[in-house]
CSV table of C-alpha atoms (C1' of nucleotides) in Angstrom, one decimal:
chain,number,residue,atom,x,y,z
S,21,UNK,CA,0.2,0.0,0.1
S,22,UNK,CA,1.8,3.3,-1.1
S,23,UNK,CA,1.0,5.6,-3.8
S,24,UNK,CA,-2.5,6.1,-4.9
S,25,UNK,CA,-3.7,5.7,-8.7
S,26,UNK,CA,-3.9,9.1,-10.3
S,27,UNK,CA,-2.0,11.0,-7.5
S,28,UNK,CA,-0.4,14.3,-8.6
S,29,UNK,CA,1.5,16.9,-6.6
S,30,UNK,CA,-0.4,19.7,-8.7
S,31,UNK,CA,-3.8,17.8,-7.3
S,32,UNK,CA,-2.9,17.2,-4.0
S,33,UNK,CA,-1.4,20.3,-3.0
S,34,UNK,CA,-4.2,22.5,-3.6
S,35,UNK,CA,-6.7,20.2,-2.3
S,36,UNK,CA,-4.8,20.1,1.1
S,37,UNK,CA,-4.7,23.7,0.9
S,38,UNK,CA,-8.4,24.0,0.4
S,39,UNK,CA,-9.2,21.6,3.1
S,40,UNK,CA,-6.9,23.2,5.5
S,41,UNK,CA,-8.6,26.9,4.7
S,42,UNK,CA,-12.2,25.5,5.4
S,43,UNK,CA,-11.4,23.7,8.5
S,44,UNK,CA,-9.2,26.3,9.9
S,45,UNK,CA,-11.8,28.8,9.4
S,46,UNK,CA,-14.6,26.5,10.6
S,47,UNK,CA,-13.2,25.3,13.8
S,48,UNK,CA,-10.0,27.3,14.4
S,49,UNK,CA,-6.5,26.6,13.6
S,50,UNK,CA,-5.5,24.9,17.2
S,51,UNK,CA,-8.8,22.8,17.0
S,52,UNK,CA,-7.9,21.2,13.6
S,53,UNK,CA,-5.7,18.3,13.3
S,54,UNK,CA,-3.2,17.4,10.6
S,55,UNK,CA,-5.1,14.1,10.6
S,56,UNK,CA,-8.5,15.7,10.0
S,57,UNK,CA,-7.1,17.7,7.2
S,58,UNK,CA,-5.5,14.6,5.6
S,59,UNK,CA,-8.9,12.5,6.1
S,60,UNK,CA,-10.7,15.3,4.0
S,61,UNK,CA,-8.2,15.0,1.2
S,62,UNK,CA,-8.4,11.3,1.5
S,63,UNK,CA,-4.7,10.7,2.2
S,64,UNK,CA,-2.7,9.8,5.5
S,65,UNK,CA,-1.4,12.4,7.7
S,66,UNK,CA,2.4,11.8,6.9
S,67,UNK,CA,1.7,12.6,3.1
S,68,UNK,CA,0.8,16.2,4.2
S,69,UNK,CA,4.6,16.8,5.1
S,70,UNK,CA,5.4,16.4,1.4
S,71,UNK,CA,3.5,19.7,0.9
S,72,UNK,CA,4.3,21.6,4.0
S,73,UNK,CA,7.2,21.5,6.6
S,74,UNK,CA,4.7,22.1,9.4
S,75,UNK,CA,1.2,22.9,10.5
S,76,UNK,CA,2.0,26.7,11.2
S,77,UNK,CA,3.7,27.3,7.7
S,78,UNK,CA,0.6,25.5,6.3
S,79,UNK,CA,-1.4,28.6,7.7
S,80,UNK,CA,1.0,31.1,7.2
S,81,UNK,CA,0.9,30.1,3.4
S,82,UNK,CA,-2.7,30.5,3.3
S,83,UNK,CA,-2.7,33.9,4.9
S,84,UNK,CA,0.0,35.2,2.7
S,85,UNK,CA,-1.6,33.7,-0.6
S,86,UNK,CA,-4.9,35.5,0.6
S,87,UNK,CA,-3.0,38.8,1.2
S,88,UNK,CA,-1.3,38.9,-2.0
S,89,UNK,CA,-4.5,38.0,-3.9
S,90,UNK,CA,-6.2,40.8,-2.3
S,91,UNK,CA,-3.3,43.3,-3.1
S,92,UNK,CA,-3.1,42.0,-6.7
S,93,UNK,CA,-6.9,42.2,-7.3
S,94,UNK,CA,-6.8,45.7,-6.3
S,95,UNK,CA,-4.1,46.7,-8.4
S,96,UNK,CA,-5.7,45.1,-11.3
S,97,UNK,CA,-9.0,46.8,-10.5
S,98,UNK,CA,-10.0,49.6,-13.1
S,99,UNK,CA,-9.1,53.0,-11.3
S,100,UNK,CA,-12.2,55.5,-11.3
S,101,UNK,CA,-11.3,59.0,-12.1
S,102,UNK,CA,-10.5,61.3,-9.3
S,103,UNK,CA,-10.7,60.6,-5.6
S,104,UNK,CA,-14.6,60.1,-5.1
S,105,UNK,CA,-14.7,57.4,-7.8
S,106,UNK,CA,-11.6,55.6,-6.5
S,107,UNK,CA,-13.2,55.6,-3.1
S,108,UNK,CA,-16.3,54.1,-4.3
S,109,UNK,CA,-14.4,51.7,-6.4
S,110,UNK,CA,-12.4,50.5,-3.2
S,111,UNK,CA,-15.9,50.1,-1.2
S,112,UNK,CA,-17.4,48.1,-3.9
S,113,UNK,CA,-14.2,46.1,-4.6
S,114,UNK,CA,-13.7,45.3,-0.9
S,115,UNK,CA,-17.0,44.0,-0.4
S,116,UNK,CA,-17.0,41.8,-3.5
S,117,UNK,CA,-13.7,40.4,-3.1
S,118,UNK,CA,-14.2,39.6,0.5
S,119,UNK,CA,-17.7,37.9,0.1
S,120,UNK,CA,-16.0,35.7,-2.5
S,121,UNK,CA,-13.5,34.4,0.1
S,122,UNK,CA,-15.1,34.4,3.7
S,123,UNK,CA,-12.9,31.4,5.0
S,124,UNK,CA,-9.9,33.3,4.0
S,125,UNK,CA,-11.0,36.7,5.3
S,126,UNK,CA,-12.1,35.0,8.7
S,127,UNK,CA,-8.8,33.3,8.8
S,128,UNK,CA,-6.9,36.6,8.2
S,129,UNK,CA,-8.6,38.4,11.1
S,130,UNK,CA,-8.5,35.5,13.6
S,131,UNK,CA,-5.5,33.2,13.5
S,132,UNK,CA,-2.6,35.8,13.1
S,133,UNK,CA,-1.8,34.9,16.8
S,134,UNK,CA,-1.0,31.6,15.8
S,135,UNK,CA,2.1,32.7,13.8
S,136,UNK,CA,5.3,33.2,15.1
S,137,UNK,CA,6.9,36.8,14.9
S,138,UNK,CA,8.5,36.7,11.8
S,139,UNK,CA,5.3,35.2,9.9
S,140,UNK,CA,3.3,37.5,11.8
S,141,UNK,CA,5.2,40.6,11.0
S,142,UNK,CA,5.0,39.6,7.2
S,143,UNK,CA,1.4,39.2,7.1
S,144,UNK,CA,1.0,42.6,9.2
S,145,UNK,CA,3.3,44.3,6.7
S,146,UNK,CA,0.9,43.3,3.7
S,147,UNK,CA,-2.3,44.5,5.8
S,148,UNK,CA,-0.7,47.7,6.3
S,149,UNK,CA,0.1,47.9,2.5
S,150,UNK,CA,-3.5,47.3,1.8
S,151,UNK,CA,-4.9,50.0,4.4
S,152,UNK,CA,-2.2,52.5,3.3
S,153,UNK,CA,-4.1,52.5,-0.3
S,154,UNK,CA,-7.1,53.4,1.1
S,155,UNK,CA,-5.6,56.0,3.4
S,156,UNK,CA,-3.9,57.7,0.1
S,157,UNK,CA,-7.3,57.8,-1.7
S,158,UNK,CA,-8.7,59.8,1.4
S,159,UNK,CA,-5.6,62.1,1.7
S,160,UNK,CA,-5.7,63.1,-2.1
S,161,UNK,CA,-9.6,63.7,-1.8
S,162,UNK,CA,-8.6,65.7,1.3
S,163,UNK,CA,-6.1,67.6,-0.7
S,164,UNK,CA,-8.6,68.2,-3.6
S,165,UNK,CA,-11.2,69.6,-1.1
S,166,UNK,CA,-13.6,66.7,-2.0
S,167,UNK,CA,-13.3,64.8,1.2
S,168,UNK,CA,-13.0,65.9,5.0
S,169,UNK,CA,-11.9,63.1,7.4
S,170,UNK,CA,-11.0,64.0,10.9
S,171,UNK,CA,-8.1,61.8,10.5
S,172,UNK,CA,-7.4,59.9,7.2
S,173,UNK,CA,-5.5,57.0,9.0
S,174,UNK,CA,-8.4,56.2,11.5
S,175,UNK,CA,-11.0,56.8,8.7
S,176,UNK,CA,-9.5,54.3,6.6
S,177,UNK,CA,-9.3,51.7,9.2
S,178,UNK,CA,-12.8,52.4,10.3
S,179,UNK,CA,-14.0,52.4,6.7
S,180,UNK,CA,-12.1,48.7,6.3
S,181,UNK,CA,-13.6,47.5,9.7
S,182,UNK,CA,-17.2,48.4,8.5
S,183,UNK,CA,-16.8,46.8,5.3
S,184,UNK,CA,-15.1,43.8,6.4
S,185,UNK,CA,-18.0,43.2,8.8
S,186,UNK,CA,-20.3,42.6,5.8
S,187,UNK,CA,-18.8,38.9,6.0
S,188,UNK,CA,-20.3,38.4,9.4
S,189,UNK,CA,-24.0,38.8,8.3
S,190,UNK,CA,-24.4,38.3,4.4
S,191,UNK,CA,-26.1,35.4,3.2
S,192,UNK,CA,-26.4,34.4,-0.2
S,193,UNK,CA,-30.1,34.3,-1.5
S,194,UNK,CA,-31.1,36.6,1.5
S,195,UNK,CA,-33.0,40.1,1.8
S,196,UNK,CA,-30.3,42.1,-0.1
S,197,UNK,CA,-28.3,41.5,-3.4
S,198,UNK,CA,-24.6,42.0,-3.6
S,199,UNK,CA,-25.3,45.2,-5.8
S,200,UNK,CA,-27.6,46.5,-3.1
S,201,UNK,CA,-25.2,45.8,-0.4
S,202,UNK,CA,-22.5,47.8,-2.3
S,203,UNK,CA,-24.9,50.7,-2.7
S,204,UNK,CA,-25.8,50.9,1.0
S,205,UNK,CA,-22.3,50.8,2.2
S,206,UNK,CA,-21.2,53.2,-0.4
S,207,UNK,CA,-23.8,55.6,0.5
S,208,UNK,CA,-22.6,55.5,4.3
S,209,UNK,CA,-18.8,55.7,3.3
S,210,UNK,CA,-19.5,58.7,1.0
S,211,UNK,CA,-21.3,60.6,3.5
S,212,UNK,CA,-19.0,59.8,6.6
S,213,UNK,CA,-16.1,61.3,4.6
S,214,UNK,CA,-17.7,63.9,2.7
S,215,UNK,CA,-16.4,67.3,2.7
G,15,UNK,CA,-0.7,17.6,50.4
G,16,UNK,CA,-4.0,19.0,49.8
G,17,UNK,CA,-5.6,22.4,50.5
G,18,UNK,CA,-3.5,25.4,50.6
G,19,UNK,CA,-3.3,27.8,53.1
G,20,UNK,CA,-5.7,30.8,52.6
G,21,UNK,CA,-7.5,29.2,50.1
G,22,UNK,CA,-11.0,30.6,49.4
G,23,UNK,CA,-13.8,29.8,46.8
G,24,UNK,CA,-14.4,33.6,46.4
G,25,UNK,CA,-10.9,34.1,45.6
G,26,UNK,CA,-10.2,31.1,43.4
G,27,UNK,CA,-13.1,31.3,41.3
G,28,UNK,CA,-12.8,34.8,39.9
G,29,UNK,CA,-9.2,34.3,39.4
G,30,UNK,CA,-9.8,31.2,37.3
G,31,UNK,CA,-12.2,33.2,35.3
G,32,UNK,CA,-9.6,36.1,34.9
G,33,UNK,CA,-6.8,33.7,33.9
G,34,UNK,CA,-9.0,31.7,31.4
G,35,UNK,CA,-10.4,35.0,29.8
G,36,UNK,CA,-6.7,36.3,29.3
G,37,UNK,CA,-5.5,33.1,28.0
G,38,UNK,CA,-8.2,32.4,25.6
G,39,UNK,CA,-8.2,35.7,24.2
G,40,UNK,CA,-4.4,35.8,23.8
G,41,UNK,CA,-3.9,32.2,22.3
G,42,UNK,CA,-7.4,31.0,21.4
G,43,UNK,CA,-9.7,28.6,23.1
G,44,UNK,CA,-8.4,25.3,21.8
G,45,UNK,CA,-5.0,26.3,22.2
G,46,UNK,CA,-5.2,26.8,25.9
G,47,UNK,CA,-5.3,23.9,28.4
G,48,UNK,CA,-7.0,23.5,31.8
G,49,UNK,CA,-3.4,22.8,33.1
G,50,UNK,CA,-2.0,26.3,31.8
G,51,UNK,CA,-5.0,28.0,33.4
G,52,UNK,CA,-4.7,26.1,36.6
G,53,UNK,CA,-1.0,26.9,36.5
G,54,UNK,CA,-1.8,30.8,36.0
G,55,UNK,CA,-4.0,30.6,39.1
G,56,UNK,CA,-1.4,28.4,41.3
G,57,UNK,CA,-3.6,25.2,41.7
G,58,UNK,CA,-3.9,22.0,40.2
G,59,UNK,CA,-6.0,21.0,37.0
G,60,UNK,CA,-8.5,18.9,38.9
G,61,UNK,CA,-9.2,22.1,41.2
G,62,UNK,CA,-10.9,23.8,38.1
G,63,UNK,CA,-13.7,21.5,38.2
G,64,UNK,CA,-15.0,22.6,41.4
G,65,UNK,CA,-15.8,26.0,39.6
G,66,UNK,CA,-16.9,24.7,36.1
G,67,UNK,CA,-18.4,21.7,35.0
G,68,UNK,CA,-16.1,21.6,31.5
G,69,UNK,CA,-13.9,23.6,29.5
G,70,UNK,CA,-16.8,24.8,27.1
G,71,UNK,CA,-18.8,26.0,30.0
G,72,UNK,CA,-16.0,28.0,31.3
G,73,UNK,CA,-15.9,29.8,28.0
G,74,UNK,CA,-19.5,30.4,27.6
G,75,UNK,CA,-19.7,31.8,31.3
G,76,UNK,CA,-17.2,34.4,30.3
G,77,UNK,CA,-19.0,35.2,27.1
G,78,UNK,CA,-22.6,35.3,28.7
G,79,UNK,CA,-21.0,37.4,31.6
G,80,UNK,CA,-19.7,39.7,29.3
G,81,UNK,CA,-22.9,40.5,27.2
G,82,UNK,CA,-24.9,40.6,30.2
G,83,UNK,CA,-22.6,43.4,31.5
G,84,UNK,CA,-22.6,45.2,28.0
G,85,UNK,CA,-26.4,45.2,28.1
G,86,UNK,CA,-26.7,46.4,31.7
G,87,UNK,CA,-24.1,49.1,31.2
G,88,UNK,CA,-25.9,50.4,28.2
G,89,UNK,CA,-29.1,50.3,30.2
G,90,UNK,CA,-27.4,52.2,33.0
G,91,UNK,CA,-26.1,54.9,30.8
G,92,UNK,CA,-27.6,58.4,30.9
G,93,UNK,CA,-30.0,58.7,27.8
G,94,UNK,CA,-29.4,61.7,25.5
G,95,UNK,CA,-32.4,63.9,24.6
G,96,UNK,CA,-33.6,62.8,21.1
G,97,UNK,CA,-32.1,60.4,18.7
G,98,UNK,CA,-29.1,62.4,17.9
G,99,UNK,CA,-27.9,62.8,21.1
G,100,UNK,CA,-28.7,59.2,22.0
G,101,UNK,CA,-26.7,57.9,18.9
G,102,UNK,CA,-23.8,59.9,20.1
G,103,UNK,CA,-24.2,58.5,23.5
G,104,UNK,CA,-24.1,55.0,22.0
G,105,UNK,CA,-20.9,55.8,19.9
G,106,UNK,CA,-19.0,57.0,22.9
G,107,UNK,CA,-20.2,54.3,25.2
G,108,UNK,CA,-19.6,51.4,22.7
G,109,UNK,CA,-16.1,52.6,22.2
G,110,UNK,CA,-15.4,53.3,26.0
G,111,UNK,CA,-16.9,50.2,27.2
G,112,UNK,CA,-15.0,47.9,24.6
G,113,UNK,CA,-11.7,49.6,25.3
G,114,UNK,CA,-12.0,48.6,28.9
G,115,UNK,CA,-12.4,45.0,28.1
G,116,UNK,CA,-10.3,44.2,25.0
G,117,UNK,CA,-9.9,40.5,26.1
G,118,UNK,CA,-13.7,39.8,26.5
G,119,UNK,CA,-14.4,41.6,23.2
G,120,UNK,CA,-12.1,39.7,21.3
G,121,UNK,CA,-13.2,36.5,22.6
G,122,UNK,CA,-17.1,37.3,22.0
G,123,UNK,CA,-15.9,37.7,18.3
G,124,UNK,CA,-13.7,34.9,17.8
G,125,UNK,CA,-14.7,32.1,19.9
G,126,UNK,CA,-18.3,31.5,19.3
G,127,UNK,CA,-17.8,28.7,16.9
G,128,UNK,CA,-16.2,26.7,20.0
G,129,UNK,CA,-19.9,26.6,21.6
G,130,UNK,CA,-22.4,24.2,21.3
G,131,UNK,CA,-25.5,24.9,19.5
G,132,UNK,CA,-27.4,25.8,22.5
G,133,UNK,CA,-24.7,28.2,24.0
G,134,UNK,CA,-24.2,29.5,20.7
G,135,UNK,CA,-27.8,30.6,20.3
G,136,UNK,CA,-28.0,32.1,23.9
G,137,UNK,CA,-25.0,34.7,23.0
G,138,UNK,CA,-26.4,35.3,19.6
G,139,UNK,CA,-29.5,36.3,21.2
G,140,UNK,CA,-27.9,38.7,23.5
G,141,UNK,CA,-25.8,40.2,20.6
G,142,UNK,CA,-28.9,40.8,18.6
G,143,UNK,CA,-30.4,42.5,21.4
G,144,UNK,CA,-27.8,44.9,21.6
G,145,UNK,CA,-27.8,45.5,18.2
G,146,UNK,CA,-31.5,46.2,18.0
G,147,UNK,CA,-31.2,48.8,20.4
G,148,UNK,CA,-28.9,50.9,18.2
G,149,UNK,CA,-31.3,50.2,15.4
G,150,UNK,CA,-34.2,51.6,17.4
G,151,UNK,CA,-32.3,54.7,17.7
G,152,UNK,CA,-31.7,55.0,14.1
G,153,UNK,CA,-35.3,54.3,13.1
G,154,UNK,CA,-36.5,56.9,15.8
G,155,UNK,CA,-34.1,59.5,14.3
G,156,UNK,CA,-35.3,58.3,10.5
G,157,UNK,CA,-38.9,58.8,11.7
G,158,UNK,CA,-38.3,62.1,13.1
G,159,UNK,CA,-36.4,63.2,9.9
G,160,UNK,CA,-33.3,63.9,11.8
G,161,UNK,CA,-31.4,60.8,10.2
G,162,UNK,CA,-31.4,58.9,6.9
G,163,UNK,CA,-29.9,55.6,6.7
G,164,UNK,CA,-30.7,53.6,3.4
G,165,UNK,CA,-31.3,50.5,5.7
G,166,UNK,CA,-31.3,50.9,9.6
G,167,UNK,CA,-30.4,47.1,10.4
G,168,UNK,CA,-27.6,47.3,7.9
G,169,UNK,CA,-26.5,50.8,9.1
G,170,UNK,CA,-26.4,49.6,12.8
G,171,UNK,CA,-24.4,46.5,11.8
G,172,UNK,CA,-22.2,48.7,9.9
G,173,UNK,CA,-21.7,51.2,12.9
G,174,UNK,CA,-21.0,48.5,15.2
G,175,UNK,CA,-18.5,47.0,13.3
G,176,UNK,CA,-16.8,50.1,12.6
G,177,UNK,CA,-16.8,51.0,16.4
G,178,UNK,CA,-15.5,47.5,17.5
G,179,UNK,CA,-12.9,47.8,15.1
G,180,UNK,CA,-11.0,50.4,17.5
G,181,UNK,CA,-10.0,47.7,19.4
G,182,UNK,CA,-7.8,46.3,17.2
G,183,UNK,CA,-5.3,49.4,16.8
G,184,UNK,CA,-6.0,51.4,19.8
G,185,UNK,CA,-2.9,51.6,22.2
G,186,UNK,CA,-2.8,53.2,25.5
G,187,UNK,CA,-0.7,56.2,25.5
G,188,UNK,CA,-0.7,56.3,21.8
G,189,UNK,CA,-1.1,59.2,19.3
G,190,UNK,CA,-4.7,59.7,20.4
G,191,UNK,CA,-6.7,60.0,23.6
G,192,UNK,CA,-9.7,58.0,24.3
G,193,UNK,CA,-11.9,61.4,24.1
G,194,UNK,CA,-10.2,62.4,20.7
G,195,UNK,CA,-11.1,58.6,19.4
G,196,UNK,CA,-14.7,59.3,20.4
G,197,UNK,CA,-14.8,62.5,18.7
G,198,UNK,CA,-13.3,61.2,15.5
G,199,UNK,CA,-15.9,58.3,15.4
G,200,UNK,CA,-18.7,60.4,16.3
G,201,UNK,CA,-17.9,62.6,13.6
G,202,UNK,CA,-17.9,60.0,11.0
G,203,UNK,CA,-20.9,58.1,12.2
G,204,UNK,CA,-22.9,61.2,12.5
G,205,UNK,CA,-22.2,62.4,8.9
G,206,UNK,CA,-22.8,58.6,7.7
G,207,UNK,CA,-26.6,58.4,8.8
G,208,UNK,CA,-27.2,62.4,8.6
G,209,UNK,CA,-30.5,63.2,7.0
D,21,DG,C1',-9.8,21.3,71.0
D,22,DA,C1',-12.5,18.0,68.6
D,23,DT,C1',-15.6,17.8,64.7
D,24,DT,C1',-17.4,18.8,60.4
D,25,DG,C1',-17.4,20.5,55.7
D,26,DT,C1',-14.9,22.8,52.1
D,27,DA,C1',-10.9,23.4,48.8
D,28,DT,C1',-7.5,21.0,47.0
D,29,DT,C1',-3.8,17.5,45.6
D,30,DG,C1',-1.6,14.2,42.7
D,31,DA,C1',-2.0,10.3,40.3
D,32,DA,C1',-4.5,8.0,37.0
D,33,DC,C1',-7.8,7.0,32.6
D,34,DG,C1',-7.7,6.5,27.5
D,35,DC,C1',-6.9,9.2,23.6
D,36,DG,C1',-5.2,11.9,20.1
D,37,DC,C1',-1.8,15.3,18.9
D,38,DG,C1',2.3,16.9,15.3
D,39,DT,C1',5.9,14.9,13.2
D,40,DT,C1',9.1,11.2,11.1
D,41,DC,C1',10.6,7.5,8.4
D,42,DA,C1',11.4,2.9,5.9
D,43,DG,C1',8.9,0.7,2.7
D,44,DA,C1',5.8,0.0,-1.1
D,45,DT,C1',3.7,1.4,-5.3
D,46,DA,C1',2.3,4.2,-9.4
D,47,DA,C1',4.0,7.4,-13.0
D,48,DT,C1',7.7,8.9,-15.7
D,49,DC,C1',11.9,8.6,-18.1
D,50,DT,C1',15.4,6.2,-21.1
E,3,DA,C1',11.1,-3.2,-20.6
E,4,DG,C1',13.8,-1.5,-17.2
E,5,DA,C1',15.3,1.8,-14.1
E,6,DT,C1',14.3,6.0,-11.7
E,7,DT,C1',11.6,9.3,-9.4
E,8,DA,C1',7.5,11.0,-7.1
E,9,DT,C1',3.9,10.1,-4.2
E,10,DC,C1',2.0,7.7,-0.4
E,11,DT,C1',1.3,4.4,3.5
E,12,DG,C1',1.2,2.8,8.2
E,13,DA,C1',3.2,2.2,12.1
E,14,DA,C1',5.7,4.5,15.7
E,15,DC,C1',7.7,8.4,18.9
E,16,DG,C1',6.9,10.9,23.2
E,17,DC,C1',3.8,14.2,24.8
E,18,DG,C1',-0.2,16.7,26.4
E,19,DC,C1',-4.9,16.6,26.4
E,20,DG,C1',-9.8,16.9,29.3
E,21,DT,C1',-11.7,15.0,33.0
E,22,DT,C1',-12.5,11.9,37.4
E,23,DC,C1',-11.8,10.8,42.0
E,24,DA,C1',-9.8,8.9,46.4
E,25,DA,C1',-7.0,11.0,49.8
E,26,DT,C1',-5.7,14.7,52.5
E,27,DA,C1',-5.1,19.4,54.6
E,28,DC,C1',-6.9,23.6,56.0
E,29,DA,C1',-11.1,26.7,57.7
E,30,DA,C1',-15.2,27.1,60.4
E,31,DT,C1',-18.1,25.8,63.9
E,32,DC,C1',-19.2,24.5,68.3
DNA sequence: GATTGTATTGAACGCGCGTTCAGATAATCT
DNA sequence: AGATTATCTGAACGCGCGTTCAATACAATC
């Protein structure tokens, strides 16, 4: 009994990360065992160590990949014309992107404490990078006299917290469409930092 | 070797809850062992079971106590005159209350998944109760023509998410005083739901 | 100062944990 | 077809987990 028929590195690797992401988000990093992840994939626990050096690195890779995707997706987003359009773009992008990856978003906000100092710092830096992009929009808008936030740094954190909160209550097929959710939040954000 | 000198139920009980709260918040419920909690208090693990039937109930009691305190404290808060003053009171109260209990707030948002269905439902009901109190203020303000939120339910969730976010970045002795933080957030909230 | 009740110890229970590794099999290459 | 390499198994390692419980030491009461 050893190698399975049809087994491939390119298949098992992603399946492990997928199972780990789902299980970590659902039950918490510490509550999920390597054996559970392996069972989900249909493999023995030892096989996981062909794909990750240890459990913490598995978590780190998930968080890192999520943050990289987030920033890359925002970079690829068509930029609006002027600070107001850019701000609207950010609001709608953040909601849309996060609603498509609820598990990764939850992990990124809840399991940072399970990382060692170096890994923690790496993820934190990426998060700050993302936050700075919003702050830049707010500062530009302020300079142009289009926006007025009492403190652009705090305002960007407040806006992101508010937008990320959508993930805690939004349910597919519920009362509100994604489009409508975007409209509602854009209305509130726009007014909150209006000049 | 058994009972320690100077040991009392009224002392050990709170100390266990305090240690559990701190450790759960810091490392996560699943990552903390009963033996760690006991060591923090200075007793053996077995002694914890004089104060809780099991580990999950210990967590539940912490969350329940926090939610009860939150609602009781808001009830005891002097009510402002009219929806706008009440909203301002809510914003400042929520920030102040949460900044005084960062561990309990973090636990309440991160460790609900470790509760069984009944315990989970109990905490969720308390949370909805609290959220409804804010929504009522918004609806009253809307009815009086003083406020205009596109959706009062969503607006209340958005405001709470935004305010609770303060706990993730606020540091004592940092750039901003608590008073100033309250001012900044009240400015944003007021404008976000302004008529 | 003896008695009673409360608070605690310390050992034990079975179990699952993260991780390692020699051996076995399937896929691939020559 | 044979050799090589990539992939996976299954067993094992020592360890710490949540929980129970008889024994015991202190505090409170009489």
